[in-house]
mmCIF file of C-alpha atoms in Angstrom:
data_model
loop_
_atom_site.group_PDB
_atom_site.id
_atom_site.type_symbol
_atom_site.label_atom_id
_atom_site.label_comp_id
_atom_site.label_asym_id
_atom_site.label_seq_id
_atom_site.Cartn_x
_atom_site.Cartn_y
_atom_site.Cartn_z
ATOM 1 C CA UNK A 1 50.510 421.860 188.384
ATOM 2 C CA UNK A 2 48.343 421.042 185.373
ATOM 3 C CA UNK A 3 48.137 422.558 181.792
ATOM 4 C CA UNK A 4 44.458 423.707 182.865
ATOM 5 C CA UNK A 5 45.627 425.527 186.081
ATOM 6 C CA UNK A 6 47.966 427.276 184.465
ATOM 7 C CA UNK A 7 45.335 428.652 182.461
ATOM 8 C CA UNK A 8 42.837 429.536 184.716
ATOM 9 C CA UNK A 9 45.757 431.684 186.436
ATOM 10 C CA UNK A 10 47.026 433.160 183.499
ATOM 11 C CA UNK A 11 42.801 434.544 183.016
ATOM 12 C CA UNK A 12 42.661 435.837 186.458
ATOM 13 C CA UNK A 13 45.825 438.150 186.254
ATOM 14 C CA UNK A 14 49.195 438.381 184.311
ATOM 15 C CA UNK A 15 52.011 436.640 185.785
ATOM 16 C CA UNK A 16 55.852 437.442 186.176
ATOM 17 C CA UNK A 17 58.069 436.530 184.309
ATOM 18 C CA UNK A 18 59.531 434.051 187.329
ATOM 19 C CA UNK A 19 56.130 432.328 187.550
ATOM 20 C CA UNK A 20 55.858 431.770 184.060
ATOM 21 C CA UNK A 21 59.323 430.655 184.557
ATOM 22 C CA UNK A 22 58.852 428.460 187.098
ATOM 23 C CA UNK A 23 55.441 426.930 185.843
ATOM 24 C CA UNK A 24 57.040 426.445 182.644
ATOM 25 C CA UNK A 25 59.821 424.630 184.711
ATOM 26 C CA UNK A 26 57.235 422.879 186.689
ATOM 27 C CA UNK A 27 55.506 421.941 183.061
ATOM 28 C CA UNK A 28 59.047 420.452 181.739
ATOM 29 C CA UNK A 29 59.103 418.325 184.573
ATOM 30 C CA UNK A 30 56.127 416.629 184.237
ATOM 31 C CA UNK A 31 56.657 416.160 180.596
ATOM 32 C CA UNK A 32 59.823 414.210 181.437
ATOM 33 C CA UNK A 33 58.143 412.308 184.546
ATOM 34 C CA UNK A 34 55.621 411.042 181.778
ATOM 35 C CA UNK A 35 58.335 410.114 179.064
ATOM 36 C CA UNK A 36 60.013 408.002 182.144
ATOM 37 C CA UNK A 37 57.263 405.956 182.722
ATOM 38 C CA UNK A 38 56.029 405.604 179.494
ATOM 39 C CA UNK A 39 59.551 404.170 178.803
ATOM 40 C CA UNK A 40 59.462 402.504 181.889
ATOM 41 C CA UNK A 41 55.617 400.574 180.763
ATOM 42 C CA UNK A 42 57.659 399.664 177.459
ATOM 43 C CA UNK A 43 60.416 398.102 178.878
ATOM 44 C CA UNK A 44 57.999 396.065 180.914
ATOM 45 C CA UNK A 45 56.034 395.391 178.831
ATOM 46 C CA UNK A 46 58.972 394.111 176.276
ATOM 47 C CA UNK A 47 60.172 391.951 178.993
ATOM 48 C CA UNK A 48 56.548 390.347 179.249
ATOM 49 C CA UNK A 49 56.763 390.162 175.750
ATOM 50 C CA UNK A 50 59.515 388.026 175.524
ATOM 51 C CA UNK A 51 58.798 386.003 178.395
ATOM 52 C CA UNK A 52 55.625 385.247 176.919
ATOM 53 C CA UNK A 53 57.653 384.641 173.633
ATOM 54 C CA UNK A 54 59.952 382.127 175.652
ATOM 55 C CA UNK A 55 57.198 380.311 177.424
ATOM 56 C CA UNK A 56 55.364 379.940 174.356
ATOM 57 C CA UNK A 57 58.428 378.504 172.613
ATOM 58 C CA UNK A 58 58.750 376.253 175.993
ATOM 59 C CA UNK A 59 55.548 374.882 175.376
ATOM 60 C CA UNK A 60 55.751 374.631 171.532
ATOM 61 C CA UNK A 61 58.713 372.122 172.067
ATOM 62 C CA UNK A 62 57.584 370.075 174.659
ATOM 63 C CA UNK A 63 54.327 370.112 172.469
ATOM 64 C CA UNK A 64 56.024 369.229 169.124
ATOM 65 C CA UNK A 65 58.631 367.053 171.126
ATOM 66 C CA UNK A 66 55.970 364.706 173.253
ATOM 67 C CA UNK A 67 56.698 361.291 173.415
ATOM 68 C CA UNK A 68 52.592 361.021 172.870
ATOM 69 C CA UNK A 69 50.263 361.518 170.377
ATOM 70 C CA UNK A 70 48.353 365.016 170.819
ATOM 71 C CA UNK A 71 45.827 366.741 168.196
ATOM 72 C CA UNK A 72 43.876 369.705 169.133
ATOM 73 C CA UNK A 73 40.714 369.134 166.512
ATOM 74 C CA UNK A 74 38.026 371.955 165.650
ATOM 75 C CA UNK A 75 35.172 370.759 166.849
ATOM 76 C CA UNK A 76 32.966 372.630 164.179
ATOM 77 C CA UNK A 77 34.879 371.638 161.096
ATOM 78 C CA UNK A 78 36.628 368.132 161.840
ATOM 79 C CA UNK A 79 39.745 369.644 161.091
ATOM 80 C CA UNK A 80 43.297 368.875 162.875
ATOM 81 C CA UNK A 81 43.962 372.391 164.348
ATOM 82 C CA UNK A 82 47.685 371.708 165.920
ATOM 83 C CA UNK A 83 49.152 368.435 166.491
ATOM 84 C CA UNK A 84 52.649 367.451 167.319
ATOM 85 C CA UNK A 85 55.321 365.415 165.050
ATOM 86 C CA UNK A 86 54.329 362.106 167.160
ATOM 87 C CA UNK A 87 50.700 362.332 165.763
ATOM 88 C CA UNK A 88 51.475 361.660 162.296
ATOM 89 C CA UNK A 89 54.898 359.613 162.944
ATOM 90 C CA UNK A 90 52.736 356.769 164.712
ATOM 91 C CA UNK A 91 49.924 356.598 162.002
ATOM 92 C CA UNK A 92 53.051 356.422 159.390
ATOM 93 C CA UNK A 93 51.999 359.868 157.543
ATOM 94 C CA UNK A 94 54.376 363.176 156.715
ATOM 95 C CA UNK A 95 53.188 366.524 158.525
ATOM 96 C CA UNK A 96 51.637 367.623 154.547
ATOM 97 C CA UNK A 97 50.114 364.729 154.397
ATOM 98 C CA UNK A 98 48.357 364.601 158.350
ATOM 99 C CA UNK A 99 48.013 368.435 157.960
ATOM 100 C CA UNK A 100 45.085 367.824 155.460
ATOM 101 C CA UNK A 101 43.198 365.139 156.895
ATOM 102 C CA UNK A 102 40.305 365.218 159.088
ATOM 103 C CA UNK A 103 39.343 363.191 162.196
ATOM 104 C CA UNK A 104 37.117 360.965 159.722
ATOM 105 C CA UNK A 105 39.660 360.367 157.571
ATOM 106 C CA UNK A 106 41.972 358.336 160.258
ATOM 107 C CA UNK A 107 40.720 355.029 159.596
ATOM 108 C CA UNK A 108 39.314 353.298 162.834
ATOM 109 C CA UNK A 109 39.138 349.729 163.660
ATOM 110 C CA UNK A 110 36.749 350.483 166.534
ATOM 111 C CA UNK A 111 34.351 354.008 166.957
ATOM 112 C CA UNK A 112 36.851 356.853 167.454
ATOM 113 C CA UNK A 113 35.865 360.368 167.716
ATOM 114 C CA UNK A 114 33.289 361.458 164.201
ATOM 115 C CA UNK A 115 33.684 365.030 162.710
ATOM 116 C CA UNK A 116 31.613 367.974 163.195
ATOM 117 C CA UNK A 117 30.343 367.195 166.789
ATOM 118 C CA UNK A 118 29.496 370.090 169.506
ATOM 119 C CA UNK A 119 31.180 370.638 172.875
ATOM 120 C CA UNK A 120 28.177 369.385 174.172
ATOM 121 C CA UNK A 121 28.217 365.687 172.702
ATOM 122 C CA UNK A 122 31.805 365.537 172.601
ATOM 123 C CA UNK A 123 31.959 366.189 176.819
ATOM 124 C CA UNK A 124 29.232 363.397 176.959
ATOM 125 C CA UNK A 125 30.748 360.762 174.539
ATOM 126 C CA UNK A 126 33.996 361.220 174.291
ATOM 127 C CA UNK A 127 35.594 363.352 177.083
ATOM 128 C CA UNK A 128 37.834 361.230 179.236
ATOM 129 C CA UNK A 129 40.042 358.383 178.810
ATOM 130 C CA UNK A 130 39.358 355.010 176.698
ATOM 131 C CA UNK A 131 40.892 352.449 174.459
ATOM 132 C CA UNK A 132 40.572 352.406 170.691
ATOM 133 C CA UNK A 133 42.444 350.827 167.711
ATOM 134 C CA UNK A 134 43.382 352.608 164.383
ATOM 135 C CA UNK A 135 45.077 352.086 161.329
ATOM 136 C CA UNK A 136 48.710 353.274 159.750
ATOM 137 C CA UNK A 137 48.804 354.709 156.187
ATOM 138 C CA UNK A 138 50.208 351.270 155.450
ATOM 139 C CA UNK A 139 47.482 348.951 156.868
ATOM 140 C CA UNK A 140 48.451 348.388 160.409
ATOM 141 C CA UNK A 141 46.633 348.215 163.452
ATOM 142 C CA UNK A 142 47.998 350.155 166.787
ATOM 143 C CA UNK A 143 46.462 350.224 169.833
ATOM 144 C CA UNK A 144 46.227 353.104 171.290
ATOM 145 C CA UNK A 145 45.050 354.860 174.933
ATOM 146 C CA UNK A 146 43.747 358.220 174.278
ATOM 147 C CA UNK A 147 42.765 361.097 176.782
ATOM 148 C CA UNK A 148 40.161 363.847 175.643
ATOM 149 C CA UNK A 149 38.729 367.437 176.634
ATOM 150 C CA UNK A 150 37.373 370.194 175.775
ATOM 151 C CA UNK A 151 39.429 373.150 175.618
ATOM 152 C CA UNK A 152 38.726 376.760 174.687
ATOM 153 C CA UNK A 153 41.638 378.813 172.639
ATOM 154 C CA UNK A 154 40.263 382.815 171.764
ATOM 155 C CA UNK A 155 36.618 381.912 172.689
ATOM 156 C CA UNK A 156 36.534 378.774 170.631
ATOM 157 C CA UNK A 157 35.615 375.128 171.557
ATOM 158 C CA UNK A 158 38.393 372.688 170.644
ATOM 159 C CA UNK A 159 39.180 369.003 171.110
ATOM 160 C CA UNK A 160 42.356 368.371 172.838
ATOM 161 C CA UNK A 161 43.370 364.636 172.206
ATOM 162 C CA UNK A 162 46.658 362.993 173.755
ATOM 163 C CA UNK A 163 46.775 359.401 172.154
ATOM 164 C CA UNK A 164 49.366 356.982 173.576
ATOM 165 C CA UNK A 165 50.714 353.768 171.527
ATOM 166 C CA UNK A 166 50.126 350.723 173.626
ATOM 167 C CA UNK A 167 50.578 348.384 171.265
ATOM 168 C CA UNK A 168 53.852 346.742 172.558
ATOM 169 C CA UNK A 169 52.544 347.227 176.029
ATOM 170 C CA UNK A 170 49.429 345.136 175.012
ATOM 171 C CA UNK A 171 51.782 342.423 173.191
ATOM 172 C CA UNK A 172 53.964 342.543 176.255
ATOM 173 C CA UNK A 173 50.983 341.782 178.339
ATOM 174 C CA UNK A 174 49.008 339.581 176.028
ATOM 175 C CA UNK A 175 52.217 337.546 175.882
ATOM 176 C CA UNK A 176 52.768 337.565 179.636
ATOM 177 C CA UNK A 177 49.288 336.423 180.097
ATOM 178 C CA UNK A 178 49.842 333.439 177.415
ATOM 179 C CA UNK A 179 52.994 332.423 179.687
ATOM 180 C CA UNK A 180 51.209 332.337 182.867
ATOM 181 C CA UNK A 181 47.655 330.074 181.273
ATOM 182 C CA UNK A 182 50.279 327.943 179.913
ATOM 183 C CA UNK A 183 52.475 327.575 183.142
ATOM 184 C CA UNK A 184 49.105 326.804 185.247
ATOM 185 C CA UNK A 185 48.404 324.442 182.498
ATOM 186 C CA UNK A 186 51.611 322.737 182.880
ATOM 187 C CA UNK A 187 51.372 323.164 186.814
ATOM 188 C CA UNK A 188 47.742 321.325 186.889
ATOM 189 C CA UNK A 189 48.936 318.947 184.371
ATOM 190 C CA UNK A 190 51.869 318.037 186.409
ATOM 191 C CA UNK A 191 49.638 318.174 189.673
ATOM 192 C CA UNK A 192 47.294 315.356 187.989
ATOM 193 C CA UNK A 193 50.554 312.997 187.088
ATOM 194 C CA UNK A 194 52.026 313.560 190.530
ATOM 195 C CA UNK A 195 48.617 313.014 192.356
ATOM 196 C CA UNK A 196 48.112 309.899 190.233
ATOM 197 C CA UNK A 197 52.045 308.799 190.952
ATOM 198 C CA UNK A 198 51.172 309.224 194.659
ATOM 199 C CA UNK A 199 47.832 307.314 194.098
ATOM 200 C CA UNK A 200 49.992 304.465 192.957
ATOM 201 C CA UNK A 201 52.611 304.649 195.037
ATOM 202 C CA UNK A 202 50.269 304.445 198.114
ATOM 203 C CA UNK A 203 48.546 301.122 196.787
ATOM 204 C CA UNK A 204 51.937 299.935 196.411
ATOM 205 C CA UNK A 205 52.693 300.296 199.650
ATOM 206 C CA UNK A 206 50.083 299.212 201.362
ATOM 207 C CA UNK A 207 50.613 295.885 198.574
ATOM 208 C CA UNK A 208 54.081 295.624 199.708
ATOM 209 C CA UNK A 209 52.955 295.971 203.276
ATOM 210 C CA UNK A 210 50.403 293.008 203.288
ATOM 211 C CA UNK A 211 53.237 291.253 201.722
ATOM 212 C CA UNK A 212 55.560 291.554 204.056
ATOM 213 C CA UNK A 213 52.720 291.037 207.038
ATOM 214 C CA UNK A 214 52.264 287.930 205.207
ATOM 215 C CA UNK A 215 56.146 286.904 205.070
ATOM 216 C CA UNK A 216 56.408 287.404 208.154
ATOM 217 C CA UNK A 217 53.464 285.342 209.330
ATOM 218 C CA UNK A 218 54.449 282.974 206.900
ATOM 219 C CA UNK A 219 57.947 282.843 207.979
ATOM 220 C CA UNK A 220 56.854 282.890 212.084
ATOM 221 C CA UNK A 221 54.653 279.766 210.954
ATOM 222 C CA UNK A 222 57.707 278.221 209.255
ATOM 223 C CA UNK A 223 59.358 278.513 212.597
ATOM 224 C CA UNK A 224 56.733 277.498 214.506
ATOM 225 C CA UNK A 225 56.508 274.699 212.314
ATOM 226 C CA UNK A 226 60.511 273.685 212.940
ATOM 227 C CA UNK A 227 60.553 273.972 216.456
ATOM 228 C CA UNK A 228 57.323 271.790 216.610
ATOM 229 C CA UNK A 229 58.357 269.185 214.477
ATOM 230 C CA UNK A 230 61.942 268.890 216.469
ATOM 231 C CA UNK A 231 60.474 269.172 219.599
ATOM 232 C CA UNK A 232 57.648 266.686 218.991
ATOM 233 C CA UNK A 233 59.395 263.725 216.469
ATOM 234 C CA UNK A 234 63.436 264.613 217.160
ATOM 235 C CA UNK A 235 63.661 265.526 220.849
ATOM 236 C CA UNK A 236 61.737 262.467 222.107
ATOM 237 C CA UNK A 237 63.747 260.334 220.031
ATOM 238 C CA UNK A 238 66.718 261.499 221.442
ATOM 239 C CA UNK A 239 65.344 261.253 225.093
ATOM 240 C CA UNK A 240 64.877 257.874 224.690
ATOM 241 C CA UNK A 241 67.764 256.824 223.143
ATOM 242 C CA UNK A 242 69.635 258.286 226.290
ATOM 243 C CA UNK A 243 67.809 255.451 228.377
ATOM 244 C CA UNK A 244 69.771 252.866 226.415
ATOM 245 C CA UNK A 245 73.283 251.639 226.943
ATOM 246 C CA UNK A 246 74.977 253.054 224.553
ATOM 247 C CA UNK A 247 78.683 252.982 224.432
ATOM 248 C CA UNK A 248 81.113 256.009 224.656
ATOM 249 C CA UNK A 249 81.395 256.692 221.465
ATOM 250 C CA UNK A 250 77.715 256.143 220.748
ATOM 251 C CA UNK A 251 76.885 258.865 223.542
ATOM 252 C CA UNK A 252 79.860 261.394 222.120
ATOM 253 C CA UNK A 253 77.704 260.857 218.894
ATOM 254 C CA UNK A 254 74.271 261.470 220.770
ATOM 255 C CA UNK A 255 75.470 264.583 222.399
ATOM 256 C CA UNK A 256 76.624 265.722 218.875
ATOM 257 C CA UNK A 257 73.644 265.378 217.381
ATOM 258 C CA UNK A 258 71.905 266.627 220.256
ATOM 259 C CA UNK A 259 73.995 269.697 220.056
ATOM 260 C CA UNK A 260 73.897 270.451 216.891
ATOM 261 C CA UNK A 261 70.031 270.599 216.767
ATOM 262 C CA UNK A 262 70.125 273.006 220.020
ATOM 263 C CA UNK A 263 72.597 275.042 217.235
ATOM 264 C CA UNK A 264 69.806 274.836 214.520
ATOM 265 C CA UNK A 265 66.359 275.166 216.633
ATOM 266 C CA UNK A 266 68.001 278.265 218.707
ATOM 267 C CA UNK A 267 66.895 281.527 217.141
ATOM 268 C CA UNK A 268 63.193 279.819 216.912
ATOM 269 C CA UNK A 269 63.687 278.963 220.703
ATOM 270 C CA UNK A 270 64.608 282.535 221.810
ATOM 271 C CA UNK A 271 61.677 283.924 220.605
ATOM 272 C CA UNK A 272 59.463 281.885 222.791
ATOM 273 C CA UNK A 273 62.164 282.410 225.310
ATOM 274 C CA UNK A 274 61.879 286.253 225.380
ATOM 275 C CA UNK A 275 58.289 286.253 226.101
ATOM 276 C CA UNK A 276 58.590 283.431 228.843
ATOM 277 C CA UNK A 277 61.967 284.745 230.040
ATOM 278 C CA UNK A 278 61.430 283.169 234.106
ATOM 279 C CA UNK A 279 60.495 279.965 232.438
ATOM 280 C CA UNK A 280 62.646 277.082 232.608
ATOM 281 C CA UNK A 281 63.585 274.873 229.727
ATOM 282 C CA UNK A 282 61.856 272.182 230.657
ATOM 283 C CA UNK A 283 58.689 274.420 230.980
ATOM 284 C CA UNK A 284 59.544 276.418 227.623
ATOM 285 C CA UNK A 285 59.307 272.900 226.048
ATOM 286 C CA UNK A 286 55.821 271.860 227.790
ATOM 287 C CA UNK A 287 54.211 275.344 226.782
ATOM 288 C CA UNK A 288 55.438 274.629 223.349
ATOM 289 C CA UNK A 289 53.739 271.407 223.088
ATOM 290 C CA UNK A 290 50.803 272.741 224.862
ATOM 291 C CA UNK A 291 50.493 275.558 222.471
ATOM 292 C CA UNK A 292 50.484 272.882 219.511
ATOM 293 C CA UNK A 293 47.377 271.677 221.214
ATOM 294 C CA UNK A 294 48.857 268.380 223.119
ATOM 295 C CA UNK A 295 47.131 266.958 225.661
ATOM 296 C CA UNK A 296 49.082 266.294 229.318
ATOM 297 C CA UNK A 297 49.095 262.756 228.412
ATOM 298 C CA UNK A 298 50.685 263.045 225.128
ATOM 299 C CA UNK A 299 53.544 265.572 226.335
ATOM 300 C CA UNK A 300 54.024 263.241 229.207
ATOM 301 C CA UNK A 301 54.283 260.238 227.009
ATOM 302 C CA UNK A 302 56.362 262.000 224.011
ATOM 303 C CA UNK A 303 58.884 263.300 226.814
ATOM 304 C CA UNK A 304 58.895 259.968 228.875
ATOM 305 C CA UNK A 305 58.075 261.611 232.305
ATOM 306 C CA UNK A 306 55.198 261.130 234.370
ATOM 307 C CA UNK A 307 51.546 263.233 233.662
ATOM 308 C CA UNK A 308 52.226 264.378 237.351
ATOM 309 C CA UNK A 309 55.498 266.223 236.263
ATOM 310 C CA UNK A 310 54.144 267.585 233.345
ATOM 311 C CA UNK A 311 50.907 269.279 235.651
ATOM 312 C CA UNK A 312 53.335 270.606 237.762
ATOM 313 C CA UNK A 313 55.035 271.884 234.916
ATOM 314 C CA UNK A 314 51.685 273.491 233.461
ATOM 315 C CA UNK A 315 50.781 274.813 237.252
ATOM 316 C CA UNK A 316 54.338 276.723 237.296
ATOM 317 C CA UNK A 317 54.016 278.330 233.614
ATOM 318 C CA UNK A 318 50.547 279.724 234.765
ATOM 319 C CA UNK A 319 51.553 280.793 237.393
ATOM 320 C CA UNK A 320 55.050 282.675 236.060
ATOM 321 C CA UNK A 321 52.768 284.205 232.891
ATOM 322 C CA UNK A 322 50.277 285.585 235.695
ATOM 323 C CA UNK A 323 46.820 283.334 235.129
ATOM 324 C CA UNK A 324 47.002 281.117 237.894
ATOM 325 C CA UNK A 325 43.846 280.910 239.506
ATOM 326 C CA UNK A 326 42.250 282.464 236.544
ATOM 327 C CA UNK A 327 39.792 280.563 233.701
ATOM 328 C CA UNK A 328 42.005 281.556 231.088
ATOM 329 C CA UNK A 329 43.052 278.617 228.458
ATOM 330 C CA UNK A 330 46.759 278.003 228.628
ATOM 331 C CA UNK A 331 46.872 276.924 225.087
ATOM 332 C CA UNK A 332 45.007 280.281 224.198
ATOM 333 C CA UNK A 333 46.914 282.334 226.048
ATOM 334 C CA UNK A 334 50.213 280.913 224.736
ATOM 335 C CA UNK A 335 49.296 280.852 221.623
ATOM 336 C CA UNK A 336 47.794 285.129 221.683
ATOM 337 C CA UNK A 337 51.448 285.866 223.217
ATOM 338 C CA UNK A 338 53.800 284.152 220.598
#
């Protein structure tokens, strides 16, 4: 029941004294019911209060505590309108002294962000996130990343700037990137010297290997040249001297000698030997001489045998080296297989 009910009854007729009891009851009630919520809205909105009061002191530290750079910057006047104890410790001023300056006042090496711009230019410009350099109170240059936008505190355009120093980051890498050019420097120089090592080392092989081609031709010649020479001046010497009388100790001599050159002419004699392994000795001999380019005659003479014997000689070493029957050259072939 309402103050204005209680009126309009009181005009129509004259209560009791219990209704105006009870409506003044009914009255007191109400009057209470309001008090309680009223208190109730104030202790609500006391505990709003203070959490906003915490939250705001939340943010105020982490602002005033960040490890980066940040200025909020009236965009009408130029002026710094909050910024944190890293914005003037990394430009080297005290909070008096960065409390007074204005954007245009912080020395730039490269464009930064001018004074008295609108919302307008600075969201085409300079919103975003870009690279600039500026200068300490003392003289030196940081680089620095910075992040901008636009924000709005009570209706009013401000520029929120978070700067980070990078310029230890940029040595870092600027050294890093001096390392590596002057390891690939070293790595191409040392490419060249071991390409040209391997250059030279190739020409002296294939020097040393045409030198040893030629040793060994020159010392399978040498051979050649041995065997020949015993074969054609010392063997038929010896032949005929065994169609002499000779006495016993003149033959013991003979066979020593004889012996001893078998000894020396050996290792020359198994080469030819090897190739011709089903060939006799006699017929190892004859294909030697042949091979030297002696005629049947000559052989036949040197080795005091008939020219009969030594062409059946010739017929069985074509025939054991497989070109009998065949226009092949004996002294060609001999001389392609040895």
């Amino acid at each position: 029941m309402t103050i204005l009910s209680f009126k309009e009854q009181f005009m129509v007729g004259k209560p009791t004294y219990k209704e105006l009891h009870q409506r003044v009851r009914a009255l007191e009630q109400e009057i209470i019911e309001s008090k309680c919520a009223f208190a109730r809205d104030l202790s609500e909105r006391k505990k709003a209060e203070e959490a906003l009061r915490r939250s705001e002191q939340h943010y105020r530290a982490i602002f005033k505590q960040a490890a980066d750079s940040v200025l909020i910057i009236d965009l009408q006047t130029g002026k710094l309108h909050a910024f944190n104890d890293r914005a003037h410790q990394i430009l080297g001023y005290s909070r008096q002294e960065f409390a007074k300056l204005k954007v245009s006042d912080i020395e730039s090496v490269e464009p930064g962000v001018p004074a008295c711009m609108n919302a307008e230019q600075v969201l085409k410009e300079h919103t975003g996130m870009f690279e600039t350099k500026h200068k300490t109170k003392e003289g030196q240059v940081r680089d620095m990343l910075v992040s901008c936008r636009v924000i709005t505190i009570h209706g009013e355009n401000y520029l929120q700037c978070i700067c980070r120093d990078i310029t230890e980051r940029n040595k870092a890498e600027q050294a890093l990137q001096k390392a590596k050019d002057q390891l690939e420097s070293r790595t191409k120089l040392q490419t060249r010297e071991l390409e040209t090592k391997t250059r030279h080392f190739e020409e002296l092989n294939v020097t040393l290997n045409v030198l040893l081609q030629q040793r060994e031709a020159d010392k399978k010649a040498l051979e050649e040249n041995i065997l020949s020479n015993m074969k054609k001046l010392i063997v038929p010497v010896l032949n005929r001297l065994k169609n002499f009388s000779l006495n016993a100790r003149q033959k013991e001599y003979l066979g020593l000698l004889e012996s001893n050159l078998n000894e020396i002419i050996s290792p020359f004699a198994y080469k030819l030997s090897s190739k011709f392994v089903n060939l006799t000795a006699a017929e190892m001999q004859v294909a030697d001489f042949v091979k030297q380019g002696m005629s049947t005659k000559e052989i036949a003479r040197l080795l005091s045998v008939s020219v009969k014997t030594i062409n059946t000689h010739r017929g069985n070493i074509r025939r054991k080296i497989g070109i009998n029957n065949k226009k092949t050259n004996l002294k060609f072939h001999l001389s392609s297989r040895l």
